[in-house]
PDB file of C-alpha atoms in Angstrom:
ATOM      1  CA  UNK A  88     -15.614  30.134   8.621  1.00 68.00           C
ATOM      2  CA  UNK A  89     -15.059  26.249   8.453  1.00 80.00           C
ATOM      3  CA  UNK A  90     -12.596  25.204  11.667  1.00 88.00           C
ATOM      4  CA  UNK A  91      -9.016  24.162  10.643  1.00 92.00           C
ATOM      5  CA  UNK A  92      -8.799  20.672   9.228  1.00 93.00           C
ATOM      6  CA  UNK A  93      -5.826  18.885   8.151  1.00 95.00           C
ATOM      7  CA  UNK A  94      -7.187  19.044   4.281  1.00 95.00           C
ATOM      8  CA  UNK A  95     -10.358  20.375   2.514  1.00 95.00           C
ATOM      9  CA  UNK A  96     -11.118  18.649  -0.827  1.00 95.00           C
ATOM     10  CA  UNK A  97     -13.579  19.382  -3.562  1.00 94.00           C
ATOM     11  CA  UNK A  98     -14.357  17.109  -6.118  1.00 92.00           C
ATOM     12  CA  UNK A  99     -14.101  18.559  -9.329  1.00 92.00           C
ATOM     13  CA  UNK A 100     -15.467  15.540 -12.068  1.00 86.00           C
ATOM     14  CA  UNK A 101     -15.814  17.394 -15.250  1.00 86.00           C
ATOM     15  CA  UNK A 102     -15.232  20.524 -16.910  1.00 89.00           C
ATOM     16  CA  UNK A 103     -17.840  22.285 -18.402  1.00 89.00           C
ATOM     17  CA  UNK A 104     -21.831  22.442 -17.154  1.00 89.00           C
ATOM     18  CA  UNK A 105     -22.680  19.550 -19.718  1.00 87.00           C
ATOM     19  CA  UNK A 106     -20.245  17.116 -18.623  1.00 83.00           C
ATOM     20  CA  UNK A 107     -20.947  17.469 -15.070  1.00 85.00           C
ATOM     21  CA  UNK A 108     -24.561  17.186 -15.950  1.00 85.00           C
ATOM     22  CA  UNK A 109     -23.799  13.610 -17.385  1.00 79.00           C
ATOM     23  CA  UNK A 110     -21.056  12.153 -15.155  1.00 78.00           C
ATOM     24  CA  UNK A 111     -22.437  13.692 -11.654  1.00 78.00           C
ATOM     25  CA  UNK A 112     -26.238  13.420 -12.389  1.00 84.00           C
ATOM     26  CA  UNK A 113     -26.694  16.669  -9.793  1.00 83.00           C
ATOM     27  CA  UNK A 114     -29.858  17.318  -7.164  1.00 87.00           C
ATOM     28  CA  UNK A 115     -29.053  20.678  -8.028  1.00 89.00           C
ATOM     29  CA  UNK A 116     -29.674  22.736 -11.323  1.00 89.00           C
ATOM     30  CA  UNK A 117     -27.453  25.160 -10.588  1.00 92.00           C
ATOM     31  CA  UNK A 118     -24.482  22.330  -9.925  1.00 93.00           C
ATOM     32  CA  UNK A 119     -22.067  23.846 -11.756  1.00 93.00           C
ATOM     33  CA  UNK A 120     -22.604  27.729 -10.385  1.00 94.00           C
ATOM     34  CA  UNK A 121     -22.048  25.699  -7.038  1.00 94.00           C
ATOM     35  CA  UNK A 122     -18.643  23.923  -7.669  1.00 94.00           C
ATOM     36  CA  UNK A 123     -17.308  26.782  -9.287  1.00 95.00           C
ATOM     37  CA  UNK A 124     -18.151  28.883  -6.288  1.00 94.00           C
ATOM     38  CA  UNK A 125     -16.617  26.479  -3.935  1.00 94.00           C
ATOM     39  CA  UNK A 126     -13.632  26.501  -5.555  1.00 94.00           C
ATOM     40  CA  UNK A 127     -13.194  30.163  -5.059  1.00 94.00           C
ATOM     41  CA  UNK A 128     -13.728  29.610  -1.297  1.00 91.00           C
ATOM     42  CA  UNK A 129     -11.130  27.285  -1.149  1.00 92.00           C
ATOM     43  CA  UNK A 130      -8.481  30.500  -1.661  1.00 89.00           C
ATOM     44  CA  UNK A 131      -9.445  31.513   1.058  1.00 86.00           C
ATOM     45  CA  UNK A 132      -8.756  28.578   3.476  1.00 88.00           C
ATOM     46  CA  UNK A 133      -6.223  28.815   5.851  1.00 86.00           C
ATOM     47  CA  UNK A 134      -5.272  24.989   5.704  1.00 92.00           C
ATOM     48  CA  UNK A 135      -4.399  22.919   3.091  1.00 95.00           C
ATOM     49  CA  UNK A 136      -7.041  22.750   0.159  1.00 96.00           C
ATOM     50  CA  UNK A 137      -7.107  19.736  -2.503  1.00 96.00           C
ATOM     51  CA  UNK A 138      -9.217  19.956  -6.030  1.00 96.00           C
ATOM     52  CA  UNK A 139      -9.891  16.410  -6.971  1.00 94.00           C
ATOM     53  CA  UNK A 140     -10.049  15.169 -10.365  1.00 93.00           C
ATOM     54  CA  UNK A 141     -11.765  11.884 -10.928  1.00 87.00           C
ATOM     55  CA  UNK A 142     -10.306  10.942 -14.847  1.00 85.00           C
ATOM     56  CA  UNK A 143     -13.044   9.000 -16.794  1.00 82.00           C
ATOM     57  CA  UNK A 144     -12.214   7.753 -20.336  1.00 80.00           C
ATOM     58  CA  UNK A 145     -14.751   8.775 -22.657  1.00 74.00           C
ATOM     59  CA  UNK A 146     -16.888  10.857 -19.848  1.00 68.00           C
ATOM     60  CA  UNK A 147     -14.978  13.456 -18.471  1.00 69.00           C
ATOM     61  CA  UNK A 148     -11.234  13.470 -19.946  1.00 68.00           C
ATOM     62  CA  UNK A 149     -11.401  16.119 -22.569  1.00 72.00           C
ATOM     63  CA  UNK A 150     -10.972  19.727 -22.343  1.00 79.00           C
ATOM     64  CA  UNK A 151      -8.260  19.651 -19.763  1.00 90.00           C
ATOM     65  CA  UNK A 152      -7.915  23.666 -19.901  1.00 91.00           C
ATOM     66  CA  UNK A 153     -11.691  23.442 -18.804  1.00 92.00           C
ATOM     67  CA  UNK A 154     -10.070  21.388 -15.687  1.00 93.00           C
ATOM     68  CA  UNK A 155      -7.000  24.311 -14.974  1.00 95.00           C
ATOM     69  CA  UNK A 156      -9.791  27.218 -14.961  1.00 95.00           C
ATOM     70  CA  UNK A 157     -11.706  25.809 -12.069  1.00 95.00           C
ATOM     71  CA  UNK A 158      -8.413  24.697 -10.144  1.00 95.00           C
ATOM     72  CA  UNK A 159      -7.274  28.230 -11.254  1.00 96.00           C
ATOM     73  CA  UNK A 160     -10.156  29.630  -9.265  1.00 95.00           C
ATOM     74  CA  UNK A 161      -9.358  28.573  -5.809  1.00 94.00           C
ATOM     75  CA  UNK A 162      -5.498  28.405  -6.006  1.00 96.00           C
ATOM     76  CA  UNK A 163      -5.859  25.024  -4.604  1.00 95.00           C
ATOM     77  CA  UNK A 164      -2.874  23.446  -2.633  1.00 97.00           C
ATOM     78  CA  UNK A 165      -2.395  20.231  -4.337  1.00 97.00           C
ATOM     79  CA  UNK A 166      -4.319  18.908  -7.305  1.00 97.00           C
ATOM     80  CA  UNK A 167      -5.171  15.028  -6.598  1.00 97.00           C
ATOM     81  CA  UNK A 168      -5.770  13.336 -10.535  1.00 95.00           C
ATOM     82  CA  UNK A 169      -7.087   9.751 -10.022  1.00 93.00           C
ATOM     83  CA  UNK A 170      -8.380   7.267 -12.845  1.00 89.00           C
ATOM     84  CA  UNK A 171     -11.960   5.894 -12.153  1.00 81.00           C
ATOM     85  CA  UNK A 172     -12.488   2.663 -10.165  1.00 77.00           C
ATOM     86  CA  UNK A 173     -14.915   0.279 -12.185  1.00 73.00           C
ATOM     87  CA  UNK A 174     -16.637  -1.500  -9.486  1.00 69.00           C
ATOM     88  CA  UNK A 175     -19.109  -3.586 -12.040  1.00 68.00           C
ATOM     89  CA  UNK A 176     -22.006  -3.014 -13.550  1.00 69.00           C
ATOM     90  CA  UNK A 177     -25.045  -1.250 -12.274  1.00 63.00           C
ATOM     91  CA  UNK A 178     -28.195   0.473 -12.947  1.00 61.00           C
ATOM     92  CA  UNK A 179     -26.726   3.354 -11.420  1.00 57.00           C
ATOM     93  CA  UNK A 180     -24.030   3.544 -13.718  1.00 65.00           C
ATOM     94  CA  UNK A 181     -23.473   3.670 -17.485  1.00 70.00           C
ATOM     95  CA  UNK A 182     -19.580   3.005 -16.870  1.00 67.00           C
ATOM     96  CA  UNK A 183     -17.684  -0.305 -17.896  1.00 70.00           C
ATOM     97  CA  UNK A 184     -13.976  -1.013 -17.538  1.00 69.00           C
ATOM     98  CA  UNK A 185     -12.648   0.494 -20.974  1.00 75.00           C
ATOM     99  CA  UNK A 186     -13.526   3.614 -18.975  1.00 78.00           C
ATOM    100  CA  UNK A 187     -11.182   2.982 -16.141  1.00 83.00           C
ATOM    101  CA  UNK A 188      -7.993   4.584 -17.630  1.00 86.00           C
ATOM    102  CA  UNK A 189      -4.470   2.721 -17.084  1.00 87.00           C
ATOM    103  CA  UNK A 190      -1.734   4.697 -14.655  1.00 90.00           C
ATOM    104  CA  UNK A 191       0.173   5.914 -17.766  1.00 90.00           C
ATOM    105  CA  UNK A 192      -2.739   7.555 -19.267  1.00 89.00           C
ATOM    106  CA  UNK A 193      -3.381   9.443 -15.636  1.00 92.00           C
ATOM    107  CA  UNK A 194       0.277  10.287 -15.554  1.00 93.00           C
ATOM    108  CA  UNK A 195      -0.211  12.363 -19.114  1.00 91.00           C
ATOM    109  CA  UNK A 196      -3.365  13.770 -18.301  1.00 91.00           C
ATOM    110  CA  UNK A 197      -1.765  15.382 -15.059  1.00 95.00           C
ATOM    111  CA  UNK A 198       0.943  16.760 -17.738  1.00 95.00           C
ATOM    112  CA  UNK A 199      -0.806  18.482 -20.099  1.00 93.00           C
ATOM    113  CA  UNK A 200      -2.974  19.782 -16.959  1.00 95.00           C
ATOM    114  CA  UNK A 201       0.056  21.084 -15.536  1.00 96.00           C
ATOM    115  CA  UNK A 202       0.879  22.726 -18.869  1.00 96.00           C
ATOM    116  CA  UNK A 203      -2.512  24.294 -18.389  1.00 95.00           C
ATOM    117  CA  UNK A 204      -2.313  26.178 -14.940  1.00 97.00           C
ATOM    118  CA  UNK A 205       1.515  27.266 -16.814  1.00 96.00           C
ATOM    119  CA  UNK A 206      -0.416  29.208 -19.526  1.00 96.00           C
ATOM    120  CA  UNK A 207      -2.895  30.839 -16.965  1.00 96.00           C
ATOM    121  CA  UNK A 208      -0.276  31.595 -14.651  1.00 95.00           C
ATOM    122  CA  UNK A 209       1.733  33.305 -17.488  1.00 94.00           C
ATOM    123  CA  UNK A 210      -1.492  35.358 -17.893  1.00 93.00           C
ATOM    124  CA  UNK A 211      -0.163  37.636 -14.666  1.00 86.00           C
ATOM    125  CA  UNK A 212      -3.108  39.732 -13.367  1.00 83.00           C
ATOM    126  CA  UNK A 213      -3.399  41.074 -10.186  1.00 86.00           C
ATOM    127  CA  UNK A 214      -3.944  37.655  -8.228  1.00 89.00           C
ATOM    128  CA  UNK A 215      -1.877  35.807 -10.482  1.00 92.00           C
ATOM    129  CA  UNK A 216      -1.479  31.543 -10.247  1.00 95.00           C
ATOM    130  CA  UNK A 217       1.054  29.640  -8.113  1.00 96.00           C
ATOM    131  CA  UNK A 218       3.172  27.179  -9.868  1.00 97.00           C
ATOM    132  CA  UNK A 219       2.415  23.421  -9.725  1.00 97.00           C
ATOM    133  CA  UNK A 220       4.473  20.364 -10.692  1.00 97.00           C
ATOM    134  CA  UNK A 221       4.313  16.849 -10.161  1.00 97.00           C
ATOM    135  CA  UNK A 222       5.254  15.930  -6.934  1.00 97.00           C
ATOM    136  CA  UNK A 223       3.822  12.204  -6.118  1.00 97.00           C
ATOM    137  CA  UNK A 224       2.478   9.405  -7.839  1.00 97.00           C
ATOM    138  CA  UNK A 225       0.781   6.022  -6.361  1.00 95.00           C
ATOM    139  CA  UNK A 226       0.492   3.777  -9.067  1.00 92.00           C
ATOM    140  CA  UNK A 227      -1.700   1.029  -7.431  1.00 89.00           C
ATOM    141  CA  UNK A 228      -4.622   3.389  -7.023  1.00 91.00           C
ATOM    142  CA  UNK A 229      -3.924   5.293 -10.391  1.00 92.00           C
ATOM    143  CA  UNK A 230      -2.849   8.405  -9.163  1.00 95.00           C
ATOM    144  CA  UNK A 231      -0.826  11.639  -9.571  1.00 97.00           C
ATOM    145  CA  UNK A 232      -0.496  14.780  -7.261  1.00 98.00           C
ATOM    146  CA  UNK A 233       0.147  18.060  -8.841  1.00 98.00           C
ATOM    147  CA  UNK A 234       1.248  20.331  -5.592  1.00 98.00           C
ATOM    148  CA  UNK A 235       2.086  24.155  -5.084  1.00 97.00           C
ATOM    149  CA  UNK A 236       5.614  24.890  -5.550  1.00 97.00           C
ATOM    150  CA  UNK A 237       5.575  28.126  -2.849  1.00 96.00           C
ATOM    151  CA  UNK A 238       3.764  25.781  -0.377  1.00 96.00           C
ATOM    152  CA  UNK A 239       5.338  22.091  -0.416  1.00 97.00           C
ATOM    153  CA  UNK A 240       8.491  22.793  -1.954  1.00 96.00           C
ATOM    154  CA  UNK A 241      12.100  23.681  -0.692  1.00 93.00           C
ATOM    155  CA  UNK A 242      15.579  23.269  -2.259  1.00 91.00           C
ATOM    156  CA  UNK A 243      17.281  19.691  -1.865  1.00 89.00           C
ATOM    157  CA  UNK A 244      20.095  19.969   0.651  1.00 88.00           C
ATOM    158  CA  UNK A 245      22.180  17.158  -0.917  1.00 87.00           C
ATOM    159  CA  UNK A 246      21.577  19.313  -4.382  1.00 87.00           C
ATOM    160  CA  UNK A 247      20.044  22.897  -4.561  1.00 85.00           C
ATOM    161  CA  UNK A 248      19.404  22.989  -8.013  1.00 85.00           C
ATOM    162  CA  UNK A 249      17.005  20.437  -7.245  1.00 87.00           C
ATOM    163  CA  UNK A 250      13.103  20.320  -5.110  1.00 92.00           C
ATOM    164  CA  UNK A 251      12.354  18.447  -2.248  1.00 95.00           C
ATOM    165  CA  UNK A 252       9.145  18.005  -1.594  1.00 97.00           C
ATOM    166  CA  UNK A 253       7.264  18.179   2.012  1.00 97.00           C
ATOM    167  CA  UNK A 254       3.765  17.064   0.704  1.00 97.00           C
ATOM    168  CA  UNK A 255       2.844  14.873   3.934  1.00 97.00           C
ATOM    169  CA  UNK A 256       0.665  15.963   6.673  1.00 97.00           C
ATOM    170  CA  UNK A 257       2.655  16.669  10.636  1.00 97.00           C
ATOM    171  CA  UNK A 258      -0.296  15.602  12.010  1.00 97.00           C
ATOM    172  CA  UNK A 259       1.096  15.695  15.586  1.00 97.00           C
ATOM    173  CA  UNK A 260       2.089  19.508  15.006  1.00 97.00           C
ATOM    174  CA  UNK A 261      -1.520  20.125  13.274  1.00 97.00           C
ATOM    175  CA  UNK A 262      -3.119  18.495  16.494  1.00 97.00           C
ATOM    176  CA  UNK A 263      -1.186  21.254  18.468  1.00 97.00           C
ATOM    177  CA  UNK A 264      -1.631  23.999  16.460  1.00 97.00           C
ATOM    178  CA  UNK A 265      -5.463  23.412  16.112  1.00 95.00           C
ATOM    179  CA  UNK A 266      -5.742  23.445  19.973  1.00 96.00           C
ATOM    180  CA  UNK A 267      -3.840  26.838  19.987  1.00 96.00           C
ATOM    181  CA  UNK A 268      -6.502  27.981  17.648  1.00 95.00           C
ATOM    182  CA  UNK A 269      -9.631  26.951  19.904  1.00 94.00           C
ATOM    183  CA  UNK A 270      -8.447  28.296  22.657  1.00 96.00           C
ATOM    184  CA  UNK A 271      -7.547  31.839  20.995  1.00 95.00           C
ATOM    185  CA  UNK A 272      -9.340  32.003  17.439  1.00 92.00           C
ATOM    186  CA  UNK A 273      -6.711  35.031  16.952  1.00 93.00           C
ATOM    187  CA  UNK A 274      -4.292  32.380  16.424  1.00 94.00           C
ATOM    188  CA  UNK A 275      -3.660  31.327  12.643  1.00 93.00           C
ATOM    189  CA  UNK A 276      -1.728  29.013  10.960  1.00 95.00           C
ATOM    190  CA  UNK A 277      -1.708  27.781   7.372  1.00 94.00           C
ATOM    191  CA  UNK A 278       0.191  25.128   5.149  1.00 96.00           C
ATOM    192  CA  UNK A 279       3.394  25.391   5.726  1.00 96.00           C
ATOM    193  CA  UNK A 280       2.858  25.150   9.189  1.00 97.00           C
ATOM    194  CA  UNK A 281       2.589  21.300   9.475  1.00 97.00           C
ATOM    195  CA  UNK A 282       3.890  20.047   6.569  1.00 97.00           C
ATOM    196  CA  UNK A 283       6.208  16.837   6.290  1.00 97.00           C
ATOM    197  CA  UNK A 284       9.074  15.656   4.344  1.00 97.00           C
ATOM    198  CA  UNK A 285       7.506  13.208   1.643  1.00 97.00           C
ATOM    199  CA  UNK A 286       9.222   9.651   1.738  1.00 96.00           C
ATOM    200  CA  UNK A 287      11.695   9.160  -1.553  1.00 95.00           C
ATOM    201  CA  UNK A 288       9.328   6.055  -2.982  1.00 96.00           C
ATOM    202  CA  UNK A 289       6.109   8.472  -3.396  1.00 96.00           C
ATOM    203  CA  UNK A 290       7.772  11.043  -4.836  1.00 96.00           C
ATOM    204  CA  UNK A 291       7.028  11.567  -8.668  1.00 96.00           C
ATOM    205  CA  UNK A 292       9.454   9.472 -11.063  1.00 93.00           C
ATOM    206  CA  UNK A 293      10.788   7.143  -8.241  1.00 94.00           C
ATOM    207  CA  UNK A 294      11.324   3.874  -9.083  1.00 92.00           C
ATOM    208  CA  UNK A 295       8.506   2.408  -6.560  1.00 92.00           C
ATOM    209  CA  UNK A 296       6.337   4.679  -8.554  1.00 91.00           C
ATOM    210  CA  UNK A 297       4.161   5.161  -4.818  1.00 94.00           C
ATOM    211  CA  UNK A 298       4.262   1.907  -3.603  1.00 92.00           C
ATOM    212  CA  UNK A 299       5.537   1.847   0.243  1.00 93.00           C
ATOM    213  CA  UNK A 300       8.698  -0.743   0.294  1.00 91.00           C
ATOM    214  CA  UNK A 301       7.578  -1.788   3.579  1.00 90.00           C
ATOM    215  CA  UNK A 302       4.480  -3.246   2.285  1.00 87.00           C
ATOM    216  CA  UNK A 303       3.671  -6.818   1.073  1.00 82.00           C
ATOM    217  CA  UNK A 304       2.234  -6.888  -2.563  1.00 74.00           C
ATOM    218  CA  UNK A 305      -0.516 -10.331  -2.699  1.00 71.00           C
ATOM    219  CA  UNK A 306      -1.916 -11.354  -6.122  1.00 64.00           C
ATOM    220  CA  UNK A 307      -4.801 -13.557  -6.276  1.00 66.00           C
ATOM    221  CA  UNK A 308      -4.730 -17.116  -7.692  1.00 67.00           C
ATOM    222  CA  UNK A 309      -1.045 -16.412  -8.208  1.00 73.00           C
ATOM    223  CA  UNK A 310      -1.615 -14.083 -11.333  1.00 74.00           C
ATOM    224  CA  UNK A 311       1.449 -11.913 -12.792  1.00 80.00           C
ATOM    225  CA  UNK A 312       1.002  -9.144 -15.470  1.00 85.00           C
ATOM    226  CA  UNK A 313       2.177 -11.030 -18.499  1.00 88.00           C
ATOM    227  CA  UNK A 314       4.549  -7.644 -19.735  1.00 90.00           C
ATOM    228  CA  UNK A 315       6.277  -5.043 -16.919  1.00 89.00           C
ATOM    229  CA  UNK A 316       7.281  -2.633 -19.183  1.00 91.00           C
ATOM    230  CA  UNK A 317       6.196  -0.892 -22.454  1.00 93.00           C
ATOM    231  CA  UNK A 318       7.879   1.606 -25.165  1.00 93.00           C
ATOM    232  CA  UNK A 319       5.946   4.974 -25.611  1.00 89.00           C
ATOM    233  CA  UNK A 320       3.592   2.772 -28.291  1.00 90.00           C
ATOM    234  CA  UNK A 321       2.485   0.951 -25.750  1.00 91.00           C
ATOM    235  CA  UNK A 322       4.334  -2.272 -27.177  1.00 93.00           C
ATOM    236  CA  UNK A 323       6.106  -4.700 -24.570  1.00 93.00           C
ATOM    237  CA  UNK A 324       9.634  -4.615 -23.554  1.00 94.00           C
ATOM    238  CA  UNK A 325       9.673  -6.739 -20.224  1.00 94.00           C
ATOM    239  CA  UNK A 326       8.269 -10.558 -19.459  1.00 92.00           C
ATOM    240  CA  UNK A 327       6.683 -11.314 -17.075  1.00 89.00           C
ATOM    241  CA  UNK A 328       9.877 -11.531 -14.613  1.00 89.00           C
ATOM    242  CA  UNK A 329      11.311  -8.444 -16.002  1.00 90.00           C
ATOM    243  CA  UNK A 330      13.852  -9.553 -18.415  1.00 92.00           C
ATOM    244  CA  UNK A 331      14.379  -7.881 -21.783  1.00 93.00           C
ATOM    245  CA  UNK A 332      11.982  -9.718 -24.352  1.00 93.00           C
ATOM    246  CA  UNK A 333      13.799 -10.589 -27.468  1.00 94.00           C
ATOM    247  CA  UNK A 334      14.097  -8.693 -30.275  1.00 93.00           C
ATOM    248  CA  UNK A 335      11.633 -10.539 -32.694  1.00 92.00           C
ATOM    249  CA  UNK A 336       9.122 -11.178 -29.883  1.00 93.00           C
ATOM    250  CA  UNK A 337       8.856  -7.665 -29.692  1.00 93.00           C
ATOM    251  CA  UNK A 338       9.064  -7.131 -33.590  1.00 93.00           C
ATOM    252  CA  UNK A 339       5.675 -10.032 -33.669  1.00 93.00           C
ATOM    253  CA  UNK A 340       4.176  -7.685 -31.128  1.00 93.00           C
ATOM    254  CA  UNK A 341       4.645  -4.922 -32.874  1.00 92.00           C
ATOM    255  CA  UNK A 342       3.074  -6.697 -36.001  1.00 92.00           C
ATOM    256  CA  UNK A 343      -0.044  -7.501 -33.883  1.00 92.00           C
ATOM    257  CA  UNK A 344      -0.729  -4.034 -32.986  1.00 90.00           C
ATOM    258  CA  UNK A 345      -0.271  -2.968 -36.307  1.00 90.00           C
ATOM    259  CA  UNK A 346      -3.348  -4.990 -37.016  1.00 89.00           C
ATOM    260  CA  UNK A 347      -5.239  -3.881 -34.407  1.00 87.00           C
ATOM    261  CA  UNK A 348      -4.766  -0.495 -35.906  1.00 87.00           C
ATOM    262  CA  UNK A 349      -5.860  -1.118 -38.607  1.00 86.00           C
ATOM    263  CA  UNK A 350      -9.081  -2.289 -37.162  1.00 83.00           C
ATOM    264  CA  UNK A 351      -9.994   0.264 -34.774  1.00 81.00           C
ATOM    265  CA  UNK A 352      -8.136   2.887 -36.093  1.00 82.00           C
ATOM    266  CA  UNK A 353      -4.502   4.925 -34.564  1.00 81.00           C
ATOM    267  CA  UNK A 354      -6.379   7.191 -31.554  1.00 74.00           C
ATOM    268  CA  UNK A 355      -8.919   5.891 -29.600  1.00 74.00           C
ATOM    269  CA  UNK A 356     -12.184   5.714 -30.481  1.00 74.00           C
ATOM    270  CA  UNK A 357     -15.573   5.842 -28.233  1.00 72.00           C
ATOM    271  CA  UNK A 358     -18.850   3.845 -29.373  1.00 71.00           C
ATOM    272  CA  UNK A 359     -21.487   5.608 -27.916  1.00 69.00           C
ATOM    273  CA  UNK A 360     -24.709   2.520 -27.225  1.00 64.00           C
ATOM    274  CA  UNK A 361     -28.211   3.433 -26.759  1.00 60.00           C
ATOM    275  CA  UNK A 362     -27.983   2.748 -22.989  1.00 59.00           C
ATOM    276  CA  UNK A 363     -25.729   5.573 -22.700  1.00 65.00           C
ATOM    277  CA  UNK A 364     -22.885   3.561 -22.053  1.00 69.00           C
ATOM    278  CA  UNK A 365     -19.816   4.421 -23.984  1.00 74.00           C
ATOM    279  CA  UNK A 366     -17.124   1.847 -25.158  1.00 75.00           C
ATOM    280  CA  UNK A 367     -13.314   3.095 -25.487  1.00 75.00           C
ATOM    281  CA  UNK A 368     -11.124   1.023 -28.033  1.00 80.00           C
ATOM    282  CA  UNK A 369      -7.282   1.674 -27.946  1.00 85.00           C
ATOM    283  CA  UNK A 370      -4.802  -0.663 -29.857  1.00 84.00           C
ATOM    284  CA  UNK A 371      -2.233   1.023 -27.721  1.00 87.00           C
ATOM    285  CA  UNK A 372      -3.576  -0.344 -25.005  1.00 87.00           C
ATOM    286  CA  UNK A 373      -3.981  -3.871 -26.117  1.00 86.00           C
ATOM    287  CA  UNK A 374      -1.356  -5.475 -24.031  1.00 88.00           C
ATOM    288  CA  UNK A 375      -1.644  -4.103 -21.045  1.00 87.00           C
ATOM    289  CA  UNK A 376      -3.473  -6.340 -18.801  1.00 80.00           C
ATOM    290  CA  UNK A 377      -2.605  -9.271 -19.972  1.00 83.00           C
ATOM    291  CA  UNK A 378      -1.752 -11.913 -17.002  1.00 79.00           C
ATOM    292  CA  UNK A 379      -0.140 -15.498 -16.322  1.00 82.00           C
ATOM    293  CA  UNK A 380      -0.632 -17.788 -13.869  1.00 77.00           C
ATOM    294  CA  UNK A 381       2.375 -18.766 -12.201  1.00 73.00           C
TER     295      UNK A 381
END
């Protein structure tokens, strides 16, 4: 009964009862009867309809088929996966920045989560899934989008064996058709209705991985990242000014991560303290971050 809006989200921050119970901290008891309930609304909306999927290492980022069965019940339009913001310490929060997980890790998550809703929708039934893929990416605010195939995508004119994706909002033609509807509720309209070719740099895989050429990137106090690019191990490739790093620069990395392993282990590992904080250790992750001053 809601009025047409551009886009209805619901936040969706864990996937089973006792998760939510930790990373929400509900007024509610019956929290998680409530999300899943207004999730199945949601398939019902008219306009577009977003589940939201805040990714918290250590909290909240297990049990991604937990994650596809509530998207699963609401058919949602587009499936927004963002990595936690650490804004500092608090006693509101048990959080610290090991939590915060790097654009990579998001862009895997979203993956397997896609593989997810692929199983479910293979399950048929009579209401069966809608096909997602990965349609955008903005890597400065960690961030995939996993979007309906029937809804946002069409074949590529230049290439019909490829998608192009429409995943922007005509706002103009929303404006108009949500005037048509208050003056004659009759009236309907739905997502494909004012939908808008998405710009080649946000689409998923593009080289500006999401960031708008038009903009000006500032760093503070002149700091660089100190490596651009990384194999699959998470070892550096790239300087600081993109060039290829030699070949035993990147075999003394390699050593140094080796180490690291054998400290903290291959996987990552989560130390739980008696403040209920939780501490993620990675040695995949140990040179990312890393800046210069220049």
């Amino acid at each position: 009964d809601l009025i047409p809006i551009t886009q209805l989200y619901v936040s969706v921050d864990a996937s089973t009862p006792e998760s939510l119970e930790a990373v929400d901290r509900p007024l509610f008891r019956d929290a998680w009867d409530r999300l899943k309930t207004s999730l199945a609304c949601l398939k019902h909306k008219g306009q577009r309809t977003v589940a939201r999927l805040t990714v918290v290492k250590g909290w909240n980022s297990d049990e991604i088929g937990g994650y596809a069965r509530l998207v699963a019940l609401g058919h949602c339009s587009l499936v927004e996966v963002k990595g936690v913001t650490f804004c500092g310490k608090s006693d509101a929060s048990n959080l610290n920045m090991s939590n915060t997980p790097w654009h990579h890790e998001v862009v895997e998550f979203t993956k397997v989560l896609k593989q997810e809703l692929d199983a479910i929708r293979e399950e048929g039934g009579e209401d069966p899934l809608p096909e997602y893929d990965l349609a955008c990416e903005h890597k400065h605010s960690c961030s995939v989008l996993l979007a309906r195939v029937d809804q946002f995508a069409v074949p590529d004119p230049d290439d019909p064996t490829k998608r192009k994706w429409r995943t922007w909002i005509d706002y103009d033609k929303f404006q108009e058709l949500a005037a048509r509807h208050a003056a004659d509720p009759t009236f309907k309209f739905g997502v494909e209705d004012y939908i808008a070719d998405t710009p080649s740099w946000a689409v998923f895989g593009a080289e500006e991985e999401g960031f708008d050429p038009t903009d000006n990137r500032h760093r503070k106090k002149k700091r660089h990242p100190k490596y651009t690019r990384f194999d699959e191990e998470g070892i550096p490739t790239h300087d600081t000014f993109d060039e290829p790093l030699k070949e035993e620069e990147i075999v003394e990395l390699r050593e140094q991560m080796k180490q690291k392993k054998r400290e903290v282990g291959d996987a990552s590992t989560v130390t739980e303290f008696k403040s209920g904080e939780k501490r993620i250790e990675d040695a995949s992750l140990m040179f990312r971050g890393l800046v210069v001053i220049r």
